[in-house]
PDB file of C-alpha atoms in Angstrom:
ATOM      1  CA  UNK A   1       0.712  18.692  14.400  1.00 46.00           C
ATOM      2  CA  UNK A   2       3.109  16.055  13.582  1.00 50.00           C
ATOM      3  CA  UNK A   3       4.712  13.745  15.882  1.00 48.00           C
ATOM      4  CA  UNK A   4       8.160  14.888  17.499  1.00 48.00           C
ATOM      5  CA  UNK A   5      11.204  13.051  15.328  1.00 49.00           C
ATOM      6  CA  UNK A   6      11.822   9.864  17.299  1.00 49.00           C
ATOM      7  CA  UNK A   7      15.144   8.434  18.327  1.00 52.00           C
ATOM      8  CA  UNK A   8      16.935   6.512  16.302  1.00 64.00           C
ATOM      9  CA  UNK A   9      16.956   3.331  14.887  1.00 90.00           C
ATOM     10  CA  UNK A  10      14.482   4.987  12.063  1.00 97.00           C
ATOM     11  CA  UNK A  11      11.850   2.589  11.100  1.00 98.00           C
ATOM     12  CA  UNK A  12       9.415   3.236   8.166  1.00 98.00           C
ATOM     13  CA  UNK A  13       6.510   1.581   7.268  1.00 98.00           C
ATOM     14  CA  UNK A  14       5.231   1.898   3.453  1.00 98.00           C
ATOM     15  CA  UNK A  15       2.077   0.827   2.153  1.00 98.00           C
ATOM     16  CA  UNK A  16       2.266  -0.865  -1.116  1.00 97.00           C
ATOM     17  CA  UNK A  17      -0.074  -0.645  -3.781  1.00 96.00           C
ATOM     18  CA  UNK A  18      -0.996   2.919  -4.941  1.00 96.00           C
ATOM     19  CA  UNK A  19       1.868   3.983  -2.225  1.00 98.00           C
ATOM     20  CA  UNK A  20       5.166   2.475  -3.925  1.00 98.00           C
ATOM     21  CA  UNK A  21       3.783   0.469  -6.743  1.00 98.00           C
ATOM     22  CA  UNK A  22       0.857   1.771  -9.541  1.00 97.00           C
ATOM     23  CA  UNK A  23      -1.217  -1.733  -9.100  1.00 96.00           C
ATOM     24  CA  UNK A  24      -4.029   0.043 -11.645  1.00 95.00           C
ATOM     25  CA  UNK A  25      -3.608  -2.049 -14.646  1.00 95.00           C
ATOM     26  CA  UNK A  26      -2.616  -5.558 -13.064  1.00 96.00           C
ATOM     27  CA  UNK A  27      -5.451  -5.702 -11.088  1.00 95.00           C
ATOM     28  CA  UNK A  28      -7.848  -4.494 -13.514  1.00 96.00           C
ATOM     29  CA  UNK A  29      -5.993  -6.712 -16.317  1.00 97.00           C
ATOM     30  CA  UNK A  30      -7.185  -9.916 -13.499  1.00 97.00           C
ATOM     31  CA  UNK A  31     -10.412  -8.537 -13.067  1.00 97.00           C
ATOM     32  CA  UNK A  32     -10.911  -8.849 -16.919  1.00 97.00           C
ATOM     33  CA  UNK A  33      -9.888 -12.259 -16.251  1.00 97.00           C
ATOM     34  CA  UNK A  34     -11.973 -13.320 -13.536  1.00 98.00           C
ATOM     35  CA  UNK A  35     -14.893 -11.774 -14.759  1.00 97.00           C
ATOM     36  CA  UNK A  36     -14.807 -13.627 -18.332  1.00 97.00           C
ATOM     37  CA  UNK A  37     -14.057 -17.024 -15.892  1.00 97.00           C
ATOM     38  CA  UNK A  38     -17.327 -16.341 -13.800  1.00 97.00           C
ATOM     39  CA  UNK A  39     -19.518 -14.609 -16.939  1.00 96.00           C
ATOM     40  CA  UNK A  40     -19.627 -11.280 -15.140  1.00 96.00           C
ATOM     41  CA  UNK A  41     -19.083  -7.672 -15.689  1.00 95.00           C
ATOM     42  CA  UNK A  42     -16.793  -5.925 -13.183  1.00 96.00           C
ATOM     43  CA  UNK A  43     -16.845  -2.267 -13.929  1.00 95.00           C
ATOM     44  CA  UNK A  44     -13.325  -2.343 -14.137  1.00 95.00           C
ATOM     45  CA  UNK A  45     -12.567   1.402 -13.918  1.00 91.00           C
ATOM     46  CA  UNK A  46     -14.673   1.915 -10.744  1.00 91.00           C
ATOM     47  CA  UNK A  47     -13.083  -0.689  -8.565  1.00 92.00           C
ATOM     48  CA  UNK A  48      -9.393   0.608  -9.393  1.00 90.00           C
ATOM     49  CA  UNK A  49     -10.213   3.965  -8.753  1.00 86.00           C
ATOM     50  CA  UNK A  50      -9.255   4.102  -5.177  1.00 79.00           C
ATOM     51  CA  UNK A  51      -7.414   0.758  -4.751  1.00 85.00           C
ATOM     52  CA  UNK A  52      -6.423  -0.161  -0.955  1.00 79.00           C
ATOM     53  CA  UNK A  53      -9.130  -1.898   0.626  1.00 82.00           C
ATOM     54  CA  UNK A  54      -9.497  -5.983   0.829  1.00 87.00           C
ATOM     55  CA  UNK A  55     -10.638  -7.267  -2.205  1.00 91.00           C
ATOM     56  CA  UNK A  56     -13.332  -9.310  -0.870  1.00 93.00           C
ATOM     57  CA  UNK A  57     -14.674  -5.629  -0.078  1.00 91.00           C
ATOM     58  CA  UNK A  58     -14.381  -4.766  -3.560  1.00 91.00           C
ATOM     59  CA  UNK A  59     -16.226  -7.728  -5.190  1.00 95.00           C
ATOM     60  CA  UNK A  60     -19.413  -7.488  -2.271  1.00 93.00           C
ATOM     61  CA  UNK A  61     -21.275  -5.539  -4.627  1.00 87.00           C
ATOM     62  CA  UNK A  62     -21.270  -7.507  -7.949  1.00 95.00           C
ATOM     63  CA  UNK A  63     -21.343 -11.375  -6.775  1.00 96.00           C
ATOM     64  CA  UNK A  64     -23.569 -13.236  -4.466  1.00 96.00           C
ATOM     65  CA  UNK A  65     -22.080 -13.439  -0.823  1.00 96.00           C
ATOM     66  CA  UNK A  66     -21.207 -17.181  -1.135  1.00 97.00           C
ATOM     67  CA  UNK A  67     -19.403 -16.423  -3.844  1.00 97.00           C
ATOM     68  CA  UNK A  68     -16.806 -13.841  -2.743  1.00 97.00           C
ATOM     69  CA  UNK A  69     -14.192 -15.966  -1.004  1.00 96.00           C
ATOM     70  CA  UNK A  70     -14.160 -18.813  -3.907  1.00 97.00           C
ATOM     71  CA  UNK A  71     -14.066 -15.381  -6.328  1.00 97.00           C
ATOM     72  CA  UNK A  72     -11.123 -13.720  -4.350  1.00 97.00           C
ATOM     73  CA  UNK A  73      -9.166 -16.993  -4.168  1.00 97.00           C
ATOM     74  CA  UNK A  74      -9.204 -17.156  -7.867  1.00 98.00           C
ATOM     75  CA  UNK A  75      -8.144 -13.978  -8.088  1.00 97.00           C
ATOM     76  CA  UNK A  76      -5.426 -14.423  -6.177  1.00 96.00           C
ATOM     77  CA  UNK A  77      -4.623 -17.313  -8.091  1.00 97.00           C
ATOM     78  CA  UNK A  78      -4.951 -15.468 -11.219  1.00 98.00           C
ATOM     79  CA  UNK A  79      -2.320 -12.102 -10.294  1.00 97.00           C
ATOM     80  CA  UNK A  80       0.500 -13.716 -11.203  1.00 98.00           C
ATOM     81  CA  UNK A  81       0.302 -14.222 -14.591  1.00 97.00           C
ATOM     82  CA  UNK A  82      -1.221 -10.606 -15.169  1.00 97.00           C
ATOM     83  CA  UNK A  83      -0.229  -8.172 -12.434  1.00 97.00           C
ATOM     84  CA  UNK A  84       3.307  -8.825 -11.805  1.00 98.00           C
ATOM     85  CA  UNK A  85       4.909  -7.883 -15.263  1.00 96.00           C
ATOM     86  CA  UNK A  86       2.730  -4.493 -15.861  1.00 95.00           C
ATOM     87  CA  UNK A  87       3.060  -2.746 -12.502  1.00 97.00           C
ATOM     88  CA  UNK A  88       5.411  -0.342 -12.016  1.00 97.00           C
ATOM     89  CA  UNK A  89       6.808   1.881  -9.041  1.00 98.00           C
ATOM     90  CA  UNK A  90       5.299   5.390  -8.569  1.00 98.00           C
ATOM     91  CA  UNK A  91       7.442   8.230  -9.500  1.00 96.00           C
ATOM     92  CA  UNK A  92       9.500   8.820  -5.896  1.00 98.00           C
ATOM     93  CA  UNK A  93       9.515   5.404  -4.682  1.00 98.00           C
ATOM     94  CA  UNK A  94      13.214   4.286  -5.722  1.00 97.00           C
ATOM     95  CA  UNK A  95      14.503   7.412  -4.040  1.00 98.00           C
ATOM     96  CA  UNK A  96      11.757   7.798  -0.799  1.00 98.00           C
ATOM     97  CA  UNK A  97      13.250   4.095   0.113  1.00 98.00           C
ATOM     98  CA  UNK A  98      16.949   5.057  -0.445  1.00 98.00           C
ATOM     99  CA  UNK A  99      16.155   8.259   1.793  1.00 98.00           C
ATOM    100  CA  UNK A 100      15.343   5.480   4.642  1.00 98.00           C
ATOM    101  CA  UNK A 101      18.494   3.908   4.145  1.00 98.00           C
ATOM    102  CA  UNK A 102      20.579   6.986   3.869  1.00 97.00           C
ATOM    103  CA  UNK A 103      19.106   7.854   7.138  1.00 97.00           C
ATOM    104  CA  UNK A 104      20.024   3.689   8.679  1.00 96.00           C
ATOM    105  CA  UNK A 105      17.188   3.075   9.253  1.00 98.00           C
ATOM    106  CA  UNK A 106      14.763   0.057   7.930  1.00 98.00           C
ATOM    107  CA  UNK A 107      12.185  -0.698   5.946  1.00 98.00           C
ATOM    108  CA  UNK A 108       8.331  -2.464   6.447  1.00 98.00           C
ATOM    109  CA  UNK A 109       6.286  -2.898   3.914  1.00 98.00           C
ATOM    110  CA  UNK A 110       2.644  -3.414   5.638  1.00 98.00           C
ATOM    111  CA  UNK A 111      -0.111  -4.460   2.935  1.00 97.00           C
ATOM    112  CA  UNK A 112      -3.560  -5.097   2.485  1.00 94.00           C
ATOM    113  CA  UNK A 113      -2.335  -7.238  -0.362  1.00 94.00           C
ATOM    114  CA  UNK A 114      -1.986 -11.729  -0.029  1.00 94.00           C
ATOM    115  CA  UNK A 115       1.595 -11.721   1.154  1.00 96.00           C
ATOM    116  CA  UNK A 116       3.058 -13.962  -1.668  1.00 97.00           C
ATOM    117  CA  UNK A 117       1.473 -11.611  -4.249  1.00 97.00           C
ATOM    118  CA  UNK A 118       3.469  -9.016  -2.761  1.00 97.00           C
ATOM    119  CA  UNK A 119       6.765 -10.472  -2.329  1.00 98.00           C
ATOM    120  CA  UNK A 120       6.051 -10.702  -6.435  1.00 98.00           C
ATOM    121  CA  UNK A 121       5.865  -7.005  -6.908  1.00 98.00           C
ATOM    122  CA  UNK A 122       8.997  -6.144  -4.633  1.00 98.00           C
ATOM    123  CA  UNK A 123      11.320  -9.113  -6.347  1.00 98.00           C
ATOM    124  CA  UNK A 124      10.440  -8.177  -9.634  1.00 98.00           C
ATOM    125  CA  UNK A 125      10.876  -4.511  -9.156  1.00 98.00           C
ATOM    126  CA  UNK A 126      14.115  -5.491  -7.145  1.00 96.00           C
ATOM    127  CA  UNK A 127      12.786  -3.905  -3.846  1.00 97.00           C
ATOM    128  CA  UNK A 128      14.638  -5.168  -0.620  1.00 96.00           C
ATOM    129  CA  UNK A 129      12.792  -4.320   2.601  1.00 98.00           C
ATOM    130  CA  UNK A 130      13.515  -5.619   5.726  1.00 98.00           C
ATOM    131  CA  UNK A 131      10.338  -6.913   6.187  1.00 98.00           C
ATOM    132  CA  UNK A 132       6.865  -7.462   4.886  1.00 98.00           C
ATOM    133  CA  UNK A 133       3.457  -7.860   6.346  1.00 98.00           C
ATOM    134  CA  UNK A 134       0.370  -8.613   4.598  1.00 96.00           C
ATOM    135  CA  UNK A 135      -3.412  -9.147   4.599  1.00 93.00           C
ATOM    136  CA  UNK A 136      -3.294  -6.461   7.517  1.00 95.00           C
ATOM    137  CA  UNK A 137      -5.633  -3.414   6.744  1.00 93.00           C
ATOM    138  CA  UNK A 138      -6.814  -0.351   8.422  1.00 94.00           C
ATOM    139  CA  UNK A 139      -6.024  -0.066  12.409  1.00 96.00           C
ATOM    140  CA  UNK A 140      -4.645  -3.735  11.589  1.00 96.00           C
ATOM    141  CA  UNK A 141      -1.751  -2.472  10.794  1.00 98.00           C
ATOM    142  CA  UNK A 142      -0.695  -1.162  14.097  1.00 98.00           C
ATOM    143  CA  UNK A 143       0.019  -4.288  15.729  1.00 97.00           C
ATOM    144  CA  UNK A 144       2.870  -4.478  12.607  1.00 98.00           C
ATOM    145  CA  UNK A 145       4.348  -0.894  13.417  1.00 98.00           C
ATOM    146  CA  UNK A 146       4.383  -1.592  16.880  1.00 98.00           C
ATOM    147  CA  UNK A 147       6.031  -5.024  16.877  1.00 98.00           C
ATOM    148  CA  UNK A 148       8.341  -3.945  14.530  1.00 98.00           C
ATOM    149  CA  UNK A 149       9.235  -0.321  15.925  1.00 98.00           C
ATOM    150  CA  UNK A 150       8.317   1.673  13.393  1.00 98.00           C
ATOM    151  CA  UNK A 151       8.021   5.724  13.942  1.00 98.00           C
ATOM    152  CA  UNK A 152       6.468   6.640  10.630  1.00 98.00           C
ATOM    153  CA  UNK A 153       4.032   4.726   8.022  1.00 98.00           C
ATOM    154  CA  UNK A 154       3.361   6.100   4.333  1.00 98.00           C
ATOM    155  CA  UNK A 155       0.259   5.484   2.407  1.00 98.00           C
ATOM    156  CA  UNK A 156      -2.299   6.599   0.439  1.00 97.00           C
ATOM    157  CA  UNK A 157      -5.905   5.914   1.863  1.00 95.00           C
ATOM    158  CA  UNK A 158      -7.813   6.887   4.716  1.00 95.00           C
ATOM    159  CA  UNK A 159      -7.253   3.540   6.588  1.00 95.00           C
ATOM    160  CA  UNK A 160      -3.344   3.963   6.259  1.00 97.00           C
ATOM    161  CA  UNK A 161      -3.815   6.831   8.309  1.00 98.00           C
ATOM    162  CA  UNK A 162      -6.407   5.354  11.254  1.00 98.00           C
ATOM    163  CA  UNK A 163      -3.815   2.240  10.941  1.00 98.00           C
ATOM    164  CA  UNK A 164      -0.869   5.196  11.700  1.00 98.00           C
ATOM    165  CA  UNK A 165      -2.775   6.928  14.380  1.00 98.00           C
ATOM    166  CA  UNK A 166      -3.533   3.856  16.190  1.00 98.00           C
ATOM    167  CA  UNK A 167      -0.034   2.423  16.424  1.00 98.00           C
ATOM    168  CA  UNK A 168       1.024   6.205  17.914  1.00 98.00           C
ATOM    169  CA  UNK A 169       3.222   6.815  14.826  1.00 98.00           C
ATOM    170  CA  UNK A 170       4.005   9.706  11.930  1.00 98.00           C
ATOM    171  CA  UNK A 171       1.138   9.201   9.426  1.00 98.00           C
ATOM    172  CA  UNK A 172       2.670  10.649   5.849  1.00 98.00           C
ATOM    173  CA  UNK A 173       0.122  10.097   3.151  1.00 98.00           C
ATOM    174  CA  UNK A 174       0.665  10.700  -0.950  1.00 98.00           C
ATOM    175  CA  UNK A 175      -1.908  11.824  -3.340  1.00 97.00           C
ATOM    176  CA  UNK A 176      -1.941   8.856  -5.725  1.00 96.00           C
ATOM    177  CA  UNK A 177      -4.176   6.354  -4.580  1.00 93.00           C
ATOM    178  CA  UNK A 178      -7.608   8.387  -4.466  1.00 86.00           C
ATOM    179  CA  UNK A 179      -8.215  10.097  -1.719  1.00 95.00           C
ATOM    180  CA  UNK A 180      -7.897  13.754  -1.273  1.00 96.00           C
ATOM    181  CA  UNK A 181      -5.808  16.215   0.295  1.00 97.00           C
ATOM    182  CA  UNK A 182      -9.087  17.244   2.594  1.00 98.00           C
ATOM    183  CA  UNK A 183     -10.149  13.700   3.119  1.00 97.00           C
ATOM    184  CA  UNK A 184      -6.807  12.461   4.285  1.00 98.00           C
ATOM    185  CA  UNK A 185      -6.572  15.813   6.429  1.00 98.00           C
ATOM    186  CA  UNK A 186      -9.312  14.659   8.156  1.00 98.00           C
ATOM    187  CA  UNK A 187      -8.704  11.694   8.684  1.00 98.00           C
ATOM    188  CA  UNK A 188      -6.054  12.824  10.845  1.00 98.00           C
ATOM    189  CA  UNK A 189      -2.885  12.858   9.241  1.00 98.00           C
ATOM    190  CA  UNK A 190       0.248  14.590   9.919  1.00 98.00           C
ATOM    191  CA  UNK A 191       1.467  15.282   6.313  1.00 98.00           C
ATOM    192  CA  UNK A 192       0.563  15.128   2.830  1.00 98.00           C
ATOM    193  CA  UNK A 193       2.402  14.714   0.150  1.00 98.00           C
ATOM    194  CA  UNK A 194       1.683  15.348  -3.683  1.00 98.00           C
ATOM    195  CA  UNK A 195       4.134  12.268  -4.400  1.00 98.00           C
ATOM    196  CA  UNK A 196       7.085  10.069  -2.948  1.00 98.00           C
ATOM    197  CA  UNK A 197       9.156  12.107  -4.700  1.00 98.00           C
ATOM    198  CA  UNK A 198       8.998  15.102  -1.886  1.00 98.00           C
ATOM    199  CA  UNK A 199       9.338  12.066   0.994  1.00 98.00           C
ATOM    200  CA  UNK A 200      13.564  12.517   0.705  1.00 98.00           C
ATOM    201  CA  UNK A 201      13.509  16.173   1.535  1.00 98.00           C
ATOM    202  CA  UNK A 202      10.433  15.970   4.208  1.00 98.00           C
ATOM    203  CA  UNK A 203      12.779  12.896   6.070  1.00 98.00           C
ATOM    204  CA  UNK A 204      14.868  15.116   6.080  1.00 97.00           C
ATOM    205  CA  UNK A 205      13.365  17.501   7.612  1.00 96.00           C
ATOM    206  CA  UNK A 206      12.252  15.499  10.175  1.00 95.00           C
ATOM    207  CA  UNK A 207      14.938  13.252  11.274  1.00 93.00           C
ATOM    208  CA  UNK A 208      17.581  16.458  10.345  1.00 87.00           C
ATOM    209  CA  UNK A 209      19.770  15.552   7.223  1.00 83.00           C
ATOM    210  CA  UNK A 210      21.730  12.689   7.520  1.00 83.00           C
TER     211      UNK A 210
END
């Protein structure tokens, strides 16, 4: 069952990519990239099929363990010029962080993703959070949402929810990063969602409308 609706202040932690922002075709346009740079052949469409775990994770099975880090720093290095521009939000996202506000409370973002990549995605898609954590993944991310006093964190993978459970906090997931209704279900989360775009009436269903 979900958690009880805590006291205010509201805090919400969101995920980022697959949970706000459709990261599909930047990362697989720097993958493209990266693999001409290193004469390799990332099967593009397999690795951004269920985007949300490290990227050195990602690359372990196609380069040579001494190469990963080198790899993911140029990759890194790379995003800028061809992830920022082509990623947009997911359908809900605008209005499931305006529900937050309507409600006073604030806004985390808590990422996987190399901070100053990030901060990229949420200037150029005008975002404003309160704060943003990254390179924190899985039960990682509980040390964020406790420091910072969240009560609920959104995402879309399995290790959104075991990073929700372990900081004792609402785990909402959405259905567009991968992962299915079952698997998220048993991974222990309180809610699904199909999108963000049912997150407004759910907050408010759980914090009573504001």
């Amino acid at each position: 069952m979900p958690a009880a609706a805590p006291a205010s202040p509201l805090v919400v932690g969101f995920d980022l990519d697959m949970t706000l922002i459709d990261t599909t075709l930047g990362f697989a346009a720097t993958l493209e990239v990266l693999g001409v740079e290193l004469g390799v052949e990332f099967p593009v469409g397999e690795m951004t099929a269920r985007l949300g775990p490290p990227l050195e994770q990602l690359l372990a099975g196609h380069l040579a363990e001494e190469a990963i880090a080198p790899a993911s720093d140029r990759f890194r290095a790379l995003y800028p010029e061809h992830a920022i521009a082509p990623v947009p939000l997911l359908p809900g996202a605008a209005d499931a962080l305006a529900a937050v506000r309507r409600h006073a409370g604030r806004l985390l973002v808590v990422t996987g993703k190399y901070a100053p990549n990030a901060r990229l995605h949420l200037d150029h898609l005008e975002l404003e959070v309160d704060h943003l954590e990254g390179w924190v993944w899985g039960v990682g991310k509980a040390d964020v949402l406790r420091r910072e006093g969240a009560s609920i964190y959104v995402g879309d993978h399995l290790h959104d929810v075991e990073g929700a459970l372990a900081a004792g906090v609402t785990s909402v997931s959405v259905l567009t990063g991968g992962c299915t209704r079952e698997e998220l279900l048993d991974a222990g989360t309180h809610v699904v969602l199909d999108s963000l775009h049912e997150f407004p009436d759910w907050l408010d269903g759980h914090r009573g409308a504001p």
